[in-house]
Amino acid sequence: MNTSELDLPKVYDKAADFMPLLGTDYLELYVSNAKQAAHYYKSVMGFQSMAYSGLETGQRDFESYVLSQDKIRLVLTSPLRSGTDVGRHIDKHGDGVKVNALWVADATRAYNEAIKRGAKHYMAPTREEDENGYVVRSGIYTYGEVVHIFVERNNYNGIFLPGFKKWETAYNPDSIGLKFVDHMVGNVELGNMNKWVKFYEEVMGFAQILSFDDKDISTEYSALMSKVMSNGNGRIKFPINEPAEGKKKSQVDEYLEFYEGEGVQHIAVATDNIIDTVTKLKNRGMEFLQVPDSYYDALEARVGKIDEDIEALRPLGILVDRDEEGYLLQIFTKTVQARPTMFFEIIQRKGATSFGKGNFKALFEALEREQDLRGNL
Ligand code: FE2
């Protein structure tokens, strides 16, 4: 194994950070049927109804549902007519993440700093206001058609953003204990990983904290490479994958083929009780990748003693990995839309700051079994 831990400054120098990020503000998915997707995210994933924008709020072109769960905000947007950019995006990519919005103190400054360093413009700083105050948003492109929108909301007291009203509904299933976005992974074309690593370093002031090569992440058939980028305070982490040469098509290749380009592969959401969260998800119909039962027979020898009973993890398919700082528990859903593209990871960290390298092989073999069933291996 040749994972290299690179030099994240041990003491975060706040004054030197030209792109201070307070956290993930929201994730916006362009989907073909926001109304039905919102129902899925509530019923299956435990999101709560938060805000709405559409015909009833004077928005004639799009309909957006905003859902929340603890610190996570998800926006689902569909067009209300043909010929829109949102519709074209959905036609090309299927359902997927368009916006990873970052909460900042000053959206104009964040935009200017990024543009000065070479970012591709998406949205000039724009002030939006209503009776609850104002927000300033600005945006830049990252890989593929994905954008980062900087959100400055310290002068706003409304439910979400100007133009949205509270979403009132009698149907409010319970939360399943999801807390915040732990990391968001992008898949990029062969040869582009270092370009996007450089983008996050130079334009966003991120540092590379981990790197995996094809020796770390390979099965009999396929391989991939990955580098993990983190912002200065460590709240935002973006691993970036690129395919590597293998005997057969890798999961990243399959994604790139069906997404028709680079985009978000998975969103990892944190819980502080993964057994409870995954039990609820399964009961509500979520499907997960399943590793062979033999994984659990070898588990304690690999990761040592953990707080959880391994026999409770086995039927749920929850995976465990350990690093120098502690351990983590994780599980991956199957893809959640028509195309075999985006999926979710549920993660509980117990000290570990890594991404589950010890599970990569078992996991990718499970992914390949799914790929094979789709005729894409
Ligand atoms: Fe992940």
Short mmCIF file of C-alpha atoms and ligand atoms in Angstrom, two decimals:
data_model
loop_
_atom_site.label_atom_id
_atom_site.label_comp_id
_atom_site.label_asym_id
_atom_site.label_seq_id
_atom_site.Cartn_x
_atom_site.Cartn_y
_atom_site.Cartn_z
CA MET A 1 0.00 0.00 0.00
CA ASN A 2 1.41 3.35 -0.91
CA THR A 3 -1.10 5.90 0.23
CA SER A 4 0.76 9.09 0.91
CA GLU A 5 -0.41 11.47 3.57
CA LEU A 6 0.52 14.89 2.30
CA ASP A 7 1.26 17.99 4.23
CA LEU A 8 -1.95 19.59 5.47
CA PRO A 9 -0.72 22.42 7.70
CA LYS A 10 -0.98 21.21 11.29
CA VAL A 11 -2.08 24.66 12.46
CA TYR A 12 -4.68 26.23 10.18
CA ASP A 13 -3.61 29.77 9.31
CA LYS A 14 -6.95 31.55 9.08
CA ALA A 15 -5.42 34.88 8.07
CA ALA A 16 -3.65 33.31 5.08
CA ASP A 17 -6.83 31.57 3.80
CA PHE A 18 -8.04 33.65 0.83
CA MET A 19 -11.14 31.43 0.50
CA PRO A 20 -12.54 30.97 4.02
CA LEU A 21 -15.51 28.57 3.76
CA LEU A 22 -17.95 28.22 6.63
CA GLY A 23 -19.48 24.96 5.38
CA THR A 24 -21.66 23.42 2.70
CA ASP A 25 -24.67 25.69 2.21
CA TYR A 26 -26.77 23.49 -0.06
CA LEU A 27 -26.59 20.93 -2.84
CA GLU A 28 -28.86 21.44 -5.84
CA LEU A 29 -29.79 18.55 -8.09
CA TYR A 30 -31.38 19.05 -11.49
CA VAL A 31 -33.92 16.25 -11.78
CA SER A 32 -36.62 15.35 -14.26
CA ASN A 33 -39.43 15.31 -11.69
CA ALA A 34 -38.64 17.37 -8.60
CA LYS A 35 -42.02 16.72 -7.03
CA GLN A 36 -41.58 12.94 -7.08
CA ALA A 37 -37.87 13.11 -6.21
CA ALA A 38 -38.73 15.22 -3.14
CA HIS A 39 -41.11 12.49 -2.01
CA TYR A 40 -38.30 9.90 -2.30
CA TYR A 41 -35.83 12.00 -0.32
CA LYS A 42 -38.44 12.46 2.41
CA SER A 43 -39.84 8.92 2.49
CA VAL A 44 -36.61 7.00 2.04
CA MET A 45 -33.85 9.32 3.26
CA GLY A 46 -35.63 11.17 6.04
CA PHE A 47 -35.36 14.71 4.70
CA GLN A 48 -37.78 17.32 6.01
CA SER A 49 -39.92 19.67 3.90
CA MET A 50 -38.35 23.12 4.09
CA ALA A 51 -39.05 25.53 1.22
CA TYR A 52 -40.59 25.74 -2.22
CA SER A 53 -40.35 27.91 -5.31
CA GLY A 54 -42.55 27.55 -8.38
CA LEU A 55 -45.72 28.84 -9.99
CA GLU A 56 -47.28 29.69 -6.61
CA THR A 57 -44.32 31.94 -5.73
CA GLY A 58 -44.23 33.63 -9.13
CA GLN A 59 -41.46 31.43 -10.57
CA ARG A 60 -42.75 30.54 -14.08
CA ASP A 61 -39.77 28.57 -15.46
CA PHE A 62 -38.71 26.16 -12.72
CA GLU A 63 -40.00 24.38 -9.68
CA SER A 64 -37.66 23.78 -6.72
CA TYR A 65 -38.24 21.83 -3.51
CA VAL A 66 -35.83 22.43 -0.62
CA LEU A 67 -35.37 19.65 1.91
CA SER A 68 -33.28 19.61 5.05
CA GLN A 69 -31.93 17.19 7.60
CA ASP A 70 -29.85 18.68 10.41
CA LYS A 71 -27.17 20.73 8.56
CA ILE A 72 -27.86 19.24 5.10
CA ARG A 73 -29.93 21.23 2.60
CA LEU A 74 -30.94 19.61 -0.67
CA VAL A 75 -32.58 21.54 -3.50
CA LEU A 76 -34.38 19.59 -6.24
CA THR A 77 -35.13 21.56 -9.39
CA SER A 78 -37.11 20.71 -12.55
CA PRO A 79 -38.08 22.89 -15.51
CA LEU A 80 -41.74 23.85 -16.04
CA ARG A 81 -41.36 24.18 -19.81
CA SER A 82 -39.08 23.10 -22.66
CA GLY A 83 -36.01 24.93 -23.88
CA THR A 84 -34.37 25.74 -20.54
CA ASP A 85 -30.76 25.23 -19.46
CA VAL A 86 -32.03 23.01 -16.66
CA GLY A 87 -33.90 20.84 -19.17
CA ARG A 88 -30.89 20.63 -21.46
CA HIS A 89 -28.73 19.61 -18.45
CA ILE A 90 -31.19 16.84 -17.55
CA ASP A 91 -31.42 15.65 -21.17
CA LYS A 92 -27.63 15.32 -21.35
CA HIS A 93 -26.77 14.06 -17.87
CA GLY A 94 -29.93 12.62 -16.39
CA ASP A 95 -30.59 13.55 -12.75
CA GLY A 96 -27.48 14.82 -11.01
CA VAL A 97 -25.78 17.44 -8.89
CA LYS A 98 -25.55 20.84 -10.53
CA VAL A 99 -24.62 23.06 -7.57
CA ASN A 100 -22.37 22.54 -4.58
CA ALA A 101 -23.05 25.77 -2.70
CA LEU A 102 -20.53 26.99 -0.16
CA TRP A 103 -21.41 29.22 2.75
CA VAL A 104 -19.13 32.26 2.94
CA ALA A 105 -19.01 35.55 4.82
CA ASP A 106 -18.43 37.55 1.63
CA ALA A 107 -19.63 36.15 -1.71
CA THR A 108 -18.23 39.06 -3.71
CA ARG A 109 -14.77 38.59 -2.29
CA ALA A 110 -14.89 34.79 -2.79
CA TYR A 111 -15.88 35.29 -6.43
CA ASN A 112 -13.20 37.93 -7.06
CA GLU A 113 -10.47 35.82 -5.45
CA ALA A 114 -11.47 32.77 -7.50
CA ILE A 115 -11.76 34.64 -10.81
CA LYS A 116 -8.42 36.38 -10.20
CA ARG A 117 -6.87 32.92 -9.85
CA GLY A 118 -8.35 31.58 -13.08
CA ALA A 119 -11.83 30.24 -12.23
CA LYS A 120 -14.41 30.06 -15.01
CA HIS A 121 -17.29 32.45 -14.37
CA TYR A 122 -20.80 31.09 -13.72
CA MET A 123 -22.65 33.83 -11.82
CA ALA A 124 -21.45 37.36 -11.04
CA PRO A 125 -22.10 38.51 -7.45
CA THR A 126 -25.86 39.09 -7.28
CA ARG A 127 -27.87 40.60 -4.46
CA GLU A 128 -31.29 38.99 -3.98
CA GLU A 129 -33.73 40.37 -1.43
CA ASP A 130 -37.20 40.11 0.02
CA GLU A 131 -38.93 41.20 3.24
CA ASN A 132 -36.56 38.94 5.24
CA GLY A 133 -33.37 40.68 4.19
CA TYR A 134 -30.88 39.96 1.45
CA VAL A 135 -28.36 37.39 0.33
CA VAL A 136 -25.47 37.76 -2.09
CA ARG A 137 -24.64 34.81 -4.32
CA SER A 138 -21.91 34.32 -6.92
CA GLY A 139 -20.66 31.26 -8.76
CA ILE A 140 -17.83 29.55 -10.62
CA TYR A 141 -17.52 26.33 -12.59
CA THR A 142 -15.66 23.27 -11.37
CA TYR A 143 -15.35 19.94 -13.29
CA GLY A 144 -17.91 19.12 -15.99
CA GLU A 145 -20.97 21.36 -15.69
CA VAL A 146 -20.90 21.36 -11.89
CA VAL A 147 -20.70 24.77 -10.22
CA HIS A 148 -19.81 26.17 -6.84
CA ILE A 149 -22.14 28.94 -5.72
CA PHE A 150 -20.87 31.14 -2.88
CA VAL A 151 -23.71 32.07 -0.53
CA GLU A 152 -23.48 35.07 1.79
CA ARG A 153 -26.52 34.93 4.08
CA ASN A 154 -25.58 36.82 7.25
CA ASN A 155 -28.20 39.50 6.42
CA TYR A 156 -31.02 37.09 5.69
CA ASN A 157 -33.65 35.61 8.02
CA GLY A 158 -35.97 33.91 5.53
CA ILE A 159 -36.63 30.19 5.21
CA PHE A 160 -34.01 29.56 2.48
CA LEU A 161 -33.38 32.22 -0.18
CA PRO A 162 -35.42 35.14 -1.50
CA GLY A 163 -38.06 33.76 -3.87
CA PHE A 164 -38.77 30.73 -1.70
CA LYS A 165 -41.66 30.26 0.69
CA LYS A 166 -42.04 27.79 3.53
CA TRP A 167 -43.14 24.41 2.22
CA GLU A 168 -46.26 23.51 4.19
CA THR A 169 -47.29 19.87 4.02
CA ALA A 170 -49.03 17.34 6.21
CA TYR A 171 -46.65 14.55 5.12
CA ASN A 172 -43.51 14.72 7.25
CA PRO A 173 -41.73 11.37 7.77
CA ASP A 174 -39.13 11.19 10.55
CA SER A 175 -35.47 12.01 10.06
CA ILE A 176 -33.09 9.05 9.83
CA GLY A 177 -30.26 10.86 11.63
CA LEU A 178 -28.24 12.32 8.76
CA LYS A 179 -26.19 15.25 10.10
CA PHE A 180 -24.00 16.95 7.51
CA VAL A 181 -22.19 16.47 4.20
CA ASP A 182 -18.89 14.74 5.00
CA HIS A 183 -17.47 14.85 1.48
CA MET A 184 -18.55 14.99 -2.15
CA VAL A 185 -16.71 12.99 -4.80
CA GLY A 186 -16.25 13.94 -8.45
CA ASN A 187 -15.47 11.65 -11.38
CA VAL A 188 -13.31 13.24 -14.07
CA GLU A 189 -11.99 12.06 -17.44
CA LEU A 190 -8.77 10.08 -17.78
CA GLY A 191 -5.85 12.51 -17.51
CA ASN A 192 -7.88 15.31 -15.86
CA MET A 193 -7.45 14.51 -12.17
CA ASN A 194 -4.36 16.64 -11.71
CA LYS A 195 -5.96 19.53 -13.58
CA TRP A 196 -8.76 19.62 -11.00
CA VAL A 197 -6.37 19.06 -8.10
CA LYS A 198 -4.52 22.16 -9.33
CA PHE A 199 -7.82 24.04 -9.65
CA TYR A 200 -8.73 23.35 -6.02
CA GLU A 201 -5.22 24.27 -4.89
CA GLU A 202 -4.74 27.43 -6.89
CA VAL A 203 -8.27 28.80 -7.32
CA MET A 204 -9.85 27.65 -4.04
CA GLY A 205 -6.83 27.49 -1.71
CA PHE A 206 -7.40 23.80 -0.89
CA ALA A 207 -4.63 21.31 -0.04
CA GLN A 208 -4.30 17.73 -1.19
CA ILE A 209 -4.54 15.57 1.93
CA LEU A 210 -4.56 12.05 0.48
CA SER A 211 -3.77 10.27 -2.72
CA PHE A 212 -4.66 6.77 -3.90
CA ASP A 213 -3.26 5.20 -7.03
CA ASP A 214 -4.26 2.21 -9.10
CA LYS A 215 -2.35 -0.11 -6.74
CA ASP A 216 -4.60 0.96 -3.85
CA ILE A 217 -7.83 0.90 -5.82
CA SER A 218 -7.88 -2.04 -8.16
CA THR A 219 -9.66 -5.32 -8.66
CA GLU A 220 -8.98 -8.09 -11.12
CA TYR A 221 -10.72 -6.05 -13.80
CA SER A 222 -10.45 -2.34 -13.25
CA ALA A 223 -8.68 0.44 -11.43
CA LEU A 224 -9.02 4.08 -10.52
CA MET A 225 -6.95 6.84 -9.02
CA SER A 226 -8.14 9.38 -6.50
CA LYS A 227 -6.86 12.50 -4.75
CA VAL A 228 -8.60 14.13 -1.80
CA MET A 229 -8.74 17.93 -1.61
CA SER A 230 -9.58 19.75 1.62
CA ASN A 231 -10.13 23.41 2.40
CA GLY A 232 -8.10 25.09 5.12
CA ASN A 233 -10.40 24.45 8.08
CA GLY A 234 -11.11 20.88 6.90
CA ARG A 235 -14.91 21.34 6.69
CA ILE A 236 -15.05 20.82 2.93
CA LYS A 237 -13.53 17.73 1.34
CA PHE A 238 -13.65 16.86 -2.35
CA PRO A 239 -12.08 13.60 -3.47
CA ILE A 240 -11.54 13.51 -7.26
CA ASN A 241 -11.43 10.19 -9.15
CA GLU A 242 -10.11 9.39 -12.58
CA PRO A 243 -10.22 6.00 -14.30
CA ALA A 244 -7.03 3.97 -14.67
CA GLU A 245 -6.18 1.32 -17.23
CA GLY A 246 -7.64 -2.10 -16.41
CA LYS A 247 -8.77 -5.27 -18.16
CA LYS A 248 -12.38 -4.11 -18.23
CA LYS A 249 -14.35 -0.90 -17.95
CA SER A 250 -14.02 0.75 -14.51
CA GLN A 251 -16.91 2.16 -12.48
CA VAL A 252 -15.62 5.65 -13.29
CA ASP A 253 -15.72 4.87 -17.03
CA GLU A 254 -19.29 3.63 -16.68
CA TYR A 255 -20.22 6.85 -14.87
CA LEU A 256 -18.56 9.06 -17.49
CA GLU A 257 -20.33 7.18 -20.28
CA PHE A 258 -23.80 7.44 -18.73
CA TYR A 259 -23.45 10.91 -17.23
CA GLU A 260 -22.00 11.97 -20.59
CA GLY A 261 -19.20 13.82 -18.90
CA GLU A 262 -17.61 14.68 -15.59
CA GLY A 263 -19.77 15.12 -12.52
CA VAL A 264 -20.57 14.22 -8.93
CA GLN A 265 -20.24 10.49 -8.23
CA HIS A 266 -21.31 10.33 -4.61
CA ILE A 267 -22.35 12.44 -1.68
CA ALA A 268 -21.19 11.15 1.69
CA VAL A 269 -23.50 12.09 4.54
CA ALA A 270 -22.56 11.70 8.19
CA THR A 271 -24.57 10.09 10.96
CA ASP A 272 -23.63 9.47 14.57
CA ASN A 273 -25.48 6.15 14.69
CA ILE A 274 -24.94 4.28 11.45
CA ILE A 275 -26.66 1.09 12.65
CA ASP A 276 -29.85 3.00 13.39
CA THR A 277 -29.62 5.12 10.20
CA VAL A 278 -29.00 2.15 7.89
CA THR A 279 -31.70 0.05 9.58
CA LYS A 280 -34.18 2.87 8.90
CA LEU A 281 -32.97 3.32 5.31
CA LYS A 282 -33.38 -0.40 4.60
CA ASN A 283 -36.84 -0.42 6.15
CA ARG A 284 -37.77 2.50 3.90
CA GLY A 285 -36.57 0.75 0.75
CA MET A 286 -33.04 2.03 0.14
CA GLU A 287 -30.81 -0.50 -1.65
CA PHE A 288 -27.13 -0.89 -0.77
CA LEU A 289 -24.07 -2.49 -2.28
CA GLN A 290 -23.49 -5.80 -0.55
CA VAL A 291 -20.06 -7.24 0.19
CA PRO A 292 -19.65 -11.02 0.63
CA ASP A 293 -20.33 -12.41 4.09
CA SER A 294 -16.68 -13.48 4.37
CA TYR A 295 -15.83 -9.77 4.77
CA TYR A 296 -17.15 -9.97 8.35
CA ASP A 297 -15.24 -13.14 9.21
CA ALA A 298 -11.98 -11.30 8.52
CA LEU A 299 -13.08 -7.96 9.97
CA GLU A 300 -11.85 -8.05 13.55
CA ALA A 301 -8.43 -9.33 12.47
CA ARG A 302 -8.14 -6.33 10.15
CA VAL A 303 -9.55 -3.47 12.25
CA GLY A 304 -9.26 -4.76 15.82
CA LYS A 305 -11.84 -4.15 18.55
CA ILE A 306 -14.63 -1.68 17.80
CA ASP A 307 -17.53 -0.42 19.91
CA GLU A 308 -20.15 -1.97 17.63
CA ASP A 309 -21.08 -5.66 17.58
CA ILE A 310 -19.83 -7.06 14.26
CA GLU A 311 -22.89 -9.34 14.19
CA ALA A 312 -25.06 -6.19 14.08
CA LEU A 313 -23.08 -4.83 11.12
CA ARG A 314 -23.14 -8.07 9.11
CA PRO A 315 -26.84 -8.21 8.13
CA LEU A 316 -26.83 -4.50 7.29
CA GLY A 317 -23.67 -4.67 5.17
CA ILE A 318 -21.91 -1.84 7.05
CA LEU A 319 -18.16 -1.67 6.37
CA VAL A 320 -15.39 -0.71 8.80
CA ASP A 321 -11.89 0.69 8.30
CA ARG A 322 -9.21 1.99 10.62
CA ASP A 323 -6.48 4.61 10.25
CA GLU A 324 -3.92 6.08 12.67
CA GLU A 325 -6.53 8.32 14.29
CA GLY A 326 -9.42 5.94 14.81
CA TYR A 327 -11.96 4.02 12.76
CA LEU A 328 -14.94 4.69 10.55
CA LEU A 329 -18.08 2.85 9.51
CA GLN A 330 -19.49 3.31 6.02
CA ILE A 331 -21.91 1.89 3.48
CA PHE A 332 -22.74 2.77 -0.11
CA THR A 333 -26.18 2.86 -1.70
CA LYS A 334 -26.87 1.62 -5.18
CA THR A 335 -27.27 4.41 -7.72
CA VAL A 336 -30.41 6.45 -7.02
CA GLN A 337 -31.68 7.50 -10.46
CA ALA A 338 -32.37 5.91 -13.85
CA ARG A 339 -28.79 6.18 -15.05
CA PRO A 340 -26.00 4.27 -13.22
CA THR A 341 -24.37 7.51 -12.07
CA MET A 342 -24.80 9.11 -8.61
CA PHE A 343 -25.13 7.32 -5.27
CA PHE A 344 -24.85 8.09 -1.56
CA GLU A 345 -22.41 7.02 1.13
CA ILE A 346 -23.49 6.91 4.77
CA ILE A 347 -20.51 7.42 7.07
CA GLN A 348 -19.89 7.48 10.81
CA ARG A 349 -16.45 8.62 11.91
CA LYS A 350 -15.03 7.46 15.21
CA GLY A 351 -11.78 9.38 15.07
CA ALA A 352 -10.76 8.30 11.57
CA THR A 353 -10.22 11.13 9.09
CA SER A 354 -9.59 8.91 6.04
CA PHE A 355 -12.00 7.44 3.47
CA GLY A 356 -12.05 3.68 3.97
CA LYS A 357 -9.11 2.51 1.88
CA GLY A 358 -9.24 -0.93 3.50
CA ASN A 359 -12.73 -1.38 2.01
CA PHE A 360 -11.94 -0.28 -1.52
CA LYS A 361 -11.29 -3.73 -2.93
CA ALA A 362 -14.36 -5.44 -1.46
CA LEU A 363 -16.44 -2.44 -2.42
CA PHE A 364 -15.26 -2.19 -6.00
CA GLU A 365 -15.83 -5.88 -6.50
CA ALA A 366 -19.39 -5.33 -5.28
CA LEU A 367 -19.73 -2.39 -7.70
CA GLU A 368 -18.46 -4.52 -10.56
CA ARG A 369 -21.05 -7.20 -9.86
CA GLU A 370 -23.69 -4.49 -10.33
CA GLN A 371 -21.93 -3.18 -13.45
CA ASP A 372 -21.85 -6.68 -14.89
CA LEU A 373 -25.62 -7.07 -14.34
CA ARG A 374 -26.08 -3.86 -16.37
CA GLY A 375 -23.90 -5.20 -19.19
CA ASN A 376 -21.37 -2.44 -18.56
CA LEU A 377 -18.31 -4.34 -17.33
FE FE2 B 1 -16.71 8.55 -0.11
#
